Tab-separated table of C-alpha atoms in Angstrom:
chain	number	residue	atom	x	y	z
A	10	UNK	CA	0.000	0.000	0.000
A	11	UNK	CA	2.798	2.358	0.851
A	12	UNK	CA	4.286	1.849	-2.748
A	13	UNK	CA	1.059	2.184	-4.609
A	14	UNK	CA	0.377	5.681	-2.813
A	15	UNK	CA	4.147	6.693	-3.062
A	16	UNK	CA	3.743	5.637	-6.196
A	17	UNK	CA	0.170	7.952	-7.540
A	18	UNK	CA	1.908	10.715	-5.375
A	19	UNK	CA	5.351	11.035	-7.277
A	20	UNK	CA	3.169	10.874	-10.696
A	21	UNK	CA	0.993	14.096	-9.558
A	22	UNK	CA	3.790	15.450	-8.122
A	23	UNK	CA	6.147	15.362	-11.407
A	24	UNK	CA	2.988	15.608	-13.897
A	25	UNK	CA	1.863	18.885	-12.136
A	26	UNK	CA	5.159	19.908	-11.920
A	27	UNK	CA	5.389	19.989	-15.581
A	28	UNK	CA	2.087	21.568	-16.409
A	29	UNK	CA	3.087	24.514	-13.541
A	30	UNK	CA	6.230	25.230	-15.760
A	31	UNK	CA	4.632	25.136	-18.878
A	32	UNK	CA	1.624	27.686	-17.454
A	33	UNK	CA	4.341	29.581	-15.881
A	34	UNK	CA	6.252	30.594	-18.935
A	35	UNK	CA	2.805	32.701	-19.845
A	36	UNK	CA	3.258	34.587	-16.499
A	37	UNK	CA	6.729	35.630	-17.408
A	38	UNK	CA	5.665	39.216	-19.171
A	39	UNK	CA	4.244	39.741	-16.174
A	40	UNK	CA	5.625	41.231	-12.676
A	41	UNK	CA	7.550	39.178	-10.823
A	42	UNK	CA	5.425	38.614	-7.436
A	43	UNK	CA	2.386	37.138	-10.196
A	44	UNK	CA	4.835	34.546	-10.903
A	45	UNK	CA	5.515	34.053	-6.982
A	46	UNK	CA	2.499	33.829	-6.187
A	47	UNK	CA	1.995	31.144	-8.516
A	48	UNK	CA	4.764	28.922	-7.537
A	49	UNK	CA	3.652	29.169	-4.266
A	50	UNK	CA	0.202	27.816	-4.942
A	51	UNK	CA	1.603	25.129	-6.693
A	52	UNK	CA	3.678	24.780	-3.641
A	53	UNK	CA	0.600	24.064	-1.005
A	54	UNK	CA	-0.692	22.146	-3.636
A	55	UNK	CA	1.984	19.512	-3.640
A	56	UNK	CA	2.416	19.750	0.259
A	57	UNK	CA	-1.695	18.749	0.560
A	58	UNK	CA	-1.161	15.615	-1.832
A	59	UNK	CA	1.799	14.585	-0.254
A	60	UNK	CA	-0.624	14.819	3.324
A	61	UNK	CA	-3.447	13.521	1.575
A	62	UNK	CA	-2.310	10.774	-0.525
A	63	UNK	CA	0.661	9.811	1.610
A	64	UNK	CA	-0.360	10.482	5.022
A	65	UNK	CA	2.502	13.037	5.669
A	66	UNK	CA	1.603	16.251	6.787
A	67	UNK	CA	3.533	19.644	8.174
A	68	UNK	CA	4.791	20.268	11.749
A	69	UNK	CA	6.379	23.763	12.331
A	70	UNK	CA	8.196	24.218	16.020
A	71	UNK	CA	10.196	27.327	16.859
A	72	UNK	CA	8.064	29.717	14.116
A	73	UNK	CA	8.048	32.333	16.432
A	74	UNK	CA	11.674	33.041	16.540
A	75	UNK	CA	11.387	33.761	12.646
A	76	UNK	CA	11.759	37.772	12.359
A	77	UNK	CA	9.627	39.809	10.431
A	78	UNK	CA	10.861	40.851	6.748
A	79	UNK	CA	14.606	39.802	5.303
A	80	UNK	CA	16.065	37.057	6.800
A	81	UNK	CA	18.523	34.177	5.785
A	82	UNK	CA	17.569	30.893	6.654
A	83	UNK	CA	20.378	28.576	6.947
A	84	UNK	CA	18.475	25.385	6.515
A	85	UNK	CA	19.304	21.560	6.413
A	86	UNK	CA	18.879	19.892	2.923
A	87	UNK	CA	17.907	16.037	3.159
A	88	UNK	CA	15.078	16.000	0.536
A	89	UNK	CA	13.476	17.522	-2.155
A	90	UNK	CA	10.800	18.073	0.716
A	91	UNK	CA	12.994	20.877	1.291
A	92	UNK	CA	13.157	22.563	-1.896
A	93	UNK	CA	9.389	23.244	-1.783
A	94	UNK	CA	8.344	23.505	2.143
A	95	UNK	CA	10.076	27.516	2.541
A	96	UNK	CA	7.969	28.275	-0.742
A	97	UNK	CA	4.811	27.833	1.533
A	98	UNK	CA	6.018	28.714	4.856
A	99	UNK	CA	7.508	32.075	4.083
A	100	UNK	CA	5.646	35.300	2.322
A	101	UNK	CA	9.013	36.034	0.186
A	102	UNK	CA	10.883	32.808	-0.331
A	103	UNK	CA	13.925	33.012	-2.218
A	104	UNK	CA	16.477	29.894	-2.648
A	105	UNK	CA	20.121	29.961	-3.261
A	106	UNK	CA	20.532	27.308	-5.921
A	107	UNK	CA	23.408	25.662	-7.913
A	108	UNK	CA	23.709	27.482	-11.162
A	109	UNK	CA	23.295	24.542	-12.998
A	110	UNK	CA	19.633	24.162	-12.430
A	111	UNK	CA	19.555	26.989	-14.610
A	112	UNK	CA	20.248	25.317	-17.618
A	113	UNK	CA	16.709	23.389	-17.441
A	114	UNK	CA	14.284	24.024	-20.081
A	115	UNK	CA	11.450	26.147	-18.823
A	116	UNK	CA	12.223	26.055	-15.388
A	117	UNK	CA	15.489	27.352	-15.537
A	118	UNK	CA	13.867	30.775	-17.463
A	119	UNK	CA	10.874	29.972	-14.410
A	120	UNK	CA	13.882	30.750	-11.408
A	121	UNK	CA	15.350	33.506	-13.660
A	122	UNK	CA	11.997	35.561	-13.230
A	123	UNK	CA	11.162	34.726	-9.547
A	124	UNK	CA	14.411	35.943	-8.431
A	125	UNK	CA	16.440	32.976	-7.478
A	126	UNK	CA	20.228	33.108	-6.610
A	127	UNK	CA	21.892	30.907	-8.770
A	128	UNK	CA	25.539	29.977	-7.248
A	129	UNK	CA	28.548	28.464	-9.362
A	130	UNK	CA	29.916	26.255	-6.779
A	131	UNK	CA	33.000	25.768	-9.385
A	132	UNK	CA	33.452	29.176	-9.766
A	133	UNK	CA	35.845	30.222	-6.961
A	134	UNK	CA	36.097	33.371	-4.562
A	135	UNK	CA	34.471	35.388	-7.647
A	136	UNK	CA	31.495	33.140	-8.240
A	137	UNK	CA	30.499	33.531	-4.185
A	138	UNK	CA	31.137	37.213	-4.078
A	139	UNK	CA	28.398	37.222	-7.000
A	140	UNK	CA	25.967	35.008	-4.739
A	141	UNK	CA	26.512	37.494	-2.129
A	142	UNK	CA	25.596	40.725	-3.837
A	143	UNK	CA	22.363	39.197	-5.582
A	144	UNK	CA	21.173	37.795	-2.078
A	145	UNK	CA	22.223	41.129	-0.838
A	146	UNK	CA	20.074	43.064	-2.998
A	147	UNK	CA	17.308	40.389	-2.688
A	148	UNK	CA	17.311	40.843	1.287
A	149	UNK	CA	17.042	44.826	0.711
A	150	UNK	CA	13.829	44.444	-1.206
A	151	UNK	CA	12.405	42.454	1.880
A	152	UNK	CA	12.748	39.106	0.459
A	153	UNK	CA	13.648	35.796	2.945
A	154	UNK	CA	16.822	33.542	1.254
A	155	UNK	CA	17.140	29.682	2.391
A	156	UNK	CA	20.341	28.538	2.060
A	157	UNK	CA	21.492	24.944	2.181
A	158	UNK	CA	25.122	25.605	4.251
A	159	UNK	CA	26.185	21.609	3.101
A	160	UNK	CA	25.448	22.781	-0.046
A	161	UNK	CA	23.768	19.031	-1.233
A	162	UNK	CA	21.598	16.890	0.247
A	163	UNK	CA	22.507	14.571	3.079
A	164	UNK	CA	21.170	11.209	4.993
A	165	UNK	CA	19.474	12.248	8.259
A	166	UNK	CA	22.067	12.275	10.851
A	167	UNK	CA	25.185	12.493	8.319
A	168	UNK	CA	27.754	15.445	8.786
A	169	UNK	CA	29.478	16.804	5.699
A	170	UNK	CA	31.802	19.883	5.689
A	171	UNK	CA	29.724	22.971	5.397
A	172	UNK	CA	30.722	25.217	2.357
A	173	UNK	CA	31.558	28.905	3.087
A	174	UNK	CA	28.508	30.868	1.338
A	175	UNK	CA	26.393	31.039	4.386
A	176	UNK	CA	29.330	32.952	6.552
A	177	UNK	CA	29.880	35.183	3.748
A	178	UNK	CA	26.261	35.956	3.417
A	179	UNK	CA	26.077	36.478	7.327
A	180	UNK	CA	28.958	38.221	6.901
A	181	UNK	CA	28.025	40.691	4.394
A	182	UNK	CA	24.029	41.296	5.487
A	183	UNK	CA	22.712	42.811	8.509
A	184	UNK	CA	19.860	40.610	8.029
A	185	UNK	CA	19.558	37.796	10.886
A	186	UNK	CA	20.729	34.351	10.092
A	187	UNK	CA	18.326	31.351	11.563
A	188	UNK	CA	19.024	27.895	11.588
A	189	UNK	CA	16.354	25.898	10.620
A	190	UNK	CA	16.549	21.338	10.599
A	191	UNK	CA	14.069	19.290	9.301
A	192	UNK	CA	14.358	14.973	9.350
A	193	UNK	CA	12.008	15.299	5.741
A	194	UNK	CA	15.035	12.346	4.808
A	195	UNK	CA	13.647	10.380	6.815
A	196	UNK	CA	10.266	10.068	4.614
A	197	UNK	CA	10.770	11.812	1.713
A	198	UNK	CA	14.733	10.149	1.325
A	199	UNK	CA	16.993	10.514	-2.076
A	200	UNK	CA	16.533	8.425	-4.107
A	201	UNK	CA	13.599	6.067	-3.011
A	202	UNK	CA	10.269	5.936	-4.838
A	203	UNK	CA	8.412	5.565	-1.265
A	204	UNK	CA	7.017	8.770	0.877
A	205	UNK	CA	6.225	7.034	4.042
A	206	UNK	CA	4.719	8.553	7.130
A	207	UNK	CA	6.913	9.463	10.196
A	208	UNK	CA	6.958	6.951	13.073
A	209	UNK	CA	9.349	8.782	15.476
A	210	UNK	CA	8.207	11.179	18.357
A	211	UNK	CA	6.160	13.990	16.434
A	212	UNK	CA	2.909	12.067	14.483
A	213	UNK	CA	0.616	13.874	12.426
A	214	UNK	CA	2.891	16.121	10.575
A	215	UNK	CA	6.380	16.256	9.245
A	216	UNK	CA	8.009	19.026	10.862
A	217	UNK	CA	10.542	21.777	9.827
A	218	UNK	CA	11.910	23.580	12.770
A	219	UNK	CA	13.377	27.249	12.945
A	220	UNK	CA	15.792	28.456	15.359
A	221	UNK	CA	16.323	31.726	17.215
A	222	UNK	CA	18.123	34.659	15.103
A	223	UNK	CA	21.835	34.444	15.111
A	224	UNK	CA	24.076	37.055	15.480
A	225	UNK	CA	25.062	38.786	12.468
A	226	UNK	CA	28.207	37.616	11.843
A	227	UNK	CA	29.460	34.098	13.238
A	228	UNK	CA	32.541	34.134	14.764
A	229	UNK	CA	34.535	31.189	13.232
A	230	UNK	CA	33.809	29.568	10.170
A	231	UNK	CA	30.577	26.998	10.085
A	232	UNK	CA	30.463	24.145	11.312
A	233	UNK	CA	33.416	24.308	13.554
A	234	UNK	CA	32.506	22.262	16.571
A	235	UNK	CA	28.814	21.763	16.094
A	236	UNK	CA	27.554	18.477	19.092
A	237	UNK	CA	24.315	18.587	17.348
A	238	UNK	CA	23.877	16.415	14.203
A	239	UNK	CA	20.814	18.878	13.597
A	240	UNK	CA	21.858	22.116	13.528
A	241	UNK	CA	22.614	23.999	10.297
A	242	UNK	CA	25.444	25.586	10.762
A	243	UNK	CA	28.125	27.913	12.674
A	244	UNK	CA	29.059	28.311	16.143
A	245	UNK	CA	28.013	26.428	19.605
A	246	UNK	CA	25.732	29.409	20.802
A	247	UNK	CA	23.588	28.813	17.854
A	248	UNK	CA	20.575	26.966	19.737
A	249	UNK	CA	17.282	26.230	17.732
A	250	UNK	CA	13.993	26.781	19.462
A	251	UNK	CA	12.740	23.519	18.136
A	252	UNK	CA	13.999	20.291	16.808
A	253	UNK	CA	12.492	19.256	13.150
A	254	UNK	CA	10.324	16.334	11.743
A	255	UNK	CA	8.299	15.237	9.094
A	256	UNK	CA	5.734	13.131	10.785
A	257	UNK	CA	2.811	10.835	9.682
């Protein structure tokens, strides 16, 4: 049963995936929030199916420590989960994605418009200093960036070096940084056709967590001495106000 509805959801998911690109190329002579807006409706609608056809739903602990307006989330990556849940959560989403995603027909023109930062992670000290100034100008026009500081994916629980873009955003903005975990891997994991429902402390809902607003600018490089497998990023002081989950 779990493979027949993991199954019917990954066909919705990818067939209106398609049809959202194809209706969102007509939105591109328009402004850029109508576009948004769109992509975040398509957003909630993938996040319901995935509830209603898999049984997985949405936990959020530690929302409040979220600040109003500009903000960089420094977020853990384990799923694709994670590529749409910020698109609903936030009212200006913006990710910082590999460059090469660019290249895809339709919805590589589809990120240009909404305002994505695209980051070549082969390009050196010049290709960052780029990410920075388009996230910089992003955050001035009120906008909230997610980051992924490990820069891929990763199995729940699995530490990989984090890459430097996240203390060089930090760095360079005066906007907060919060770290935010999720355990979406856990259901929603690389790789595998099944979605299956949590069965670990949280039920009900899968859960992404926020943390409390870091200090502007971290003071050694992330990742340095981190205890806690589920923390984002960056210095020992960094403590979330909730732990993550996706749940079913």
């Amino acid at each position: 049963m779990i493979l027949l509805r993991s199954a019917l959801f990954n066909a919705l998911f990818f067939t209106l995936t398609a049809l959202a690109c194809i209706l969102g190329l007509a939105l591109l002579p328009f402004p850029r929030r109508v576009l948004r807006r769109f992509i975040q409706g398509w957003a909630r609608l993938i996040l319901w199916l995935l509830k209603v056809v898999c049984g997985i739903g949405l936990r959020v602990t530690g929302r409040e420590n979220l600040p109003d307006g500009p903000v960089v989330i420094a977020a853990k990556h384990q799923s694709a989960y994670d590529t749409v849940v910020w698109l609903a959560l936030l009212p200006e989403p913006v990710y910082v994605l590999k460059q090469e995603l660019l290249k895809i027909p339709a919805w590589g023109r589809l990120a240009r418009h909404y305002g994505s930062v695209a980051v070549d992670r082969k390009g050196g000290a010049s290709a960052l200093k780029r990410m920075v100034r388009q996230a910089a100008a992003a955050l001035a026009e009120g906008d909230q960036i997610i980051i992924f500081p490990e820069g891929t994916r990763t199995l729940p629980g699995q530490r990989v070096p984090y890459q430097p873009g996240v203390v060089a955003l930090a760095a360079a903005s005066p906007a907060p940084v919060v770290p935010a975990a999720t355990d979406s891997g856990l259901h929603w994991g690389r790789g595998r056709l099944r979605r299956q429902a949590a069965r670990r402390h949280h039920r009900g809902d899968p859960a992404a967590a926020a943390g409390r607003p870091r200090p502007r600018r971290p003071d050694r490089p992330a990742g340095g001495g981190d205890r806690d497998r589920d923390r984002p990023a960056g210095a020992p002081r960094w403590r979330p106000g909730g732990a993550a989950a996706p749940c079913g």
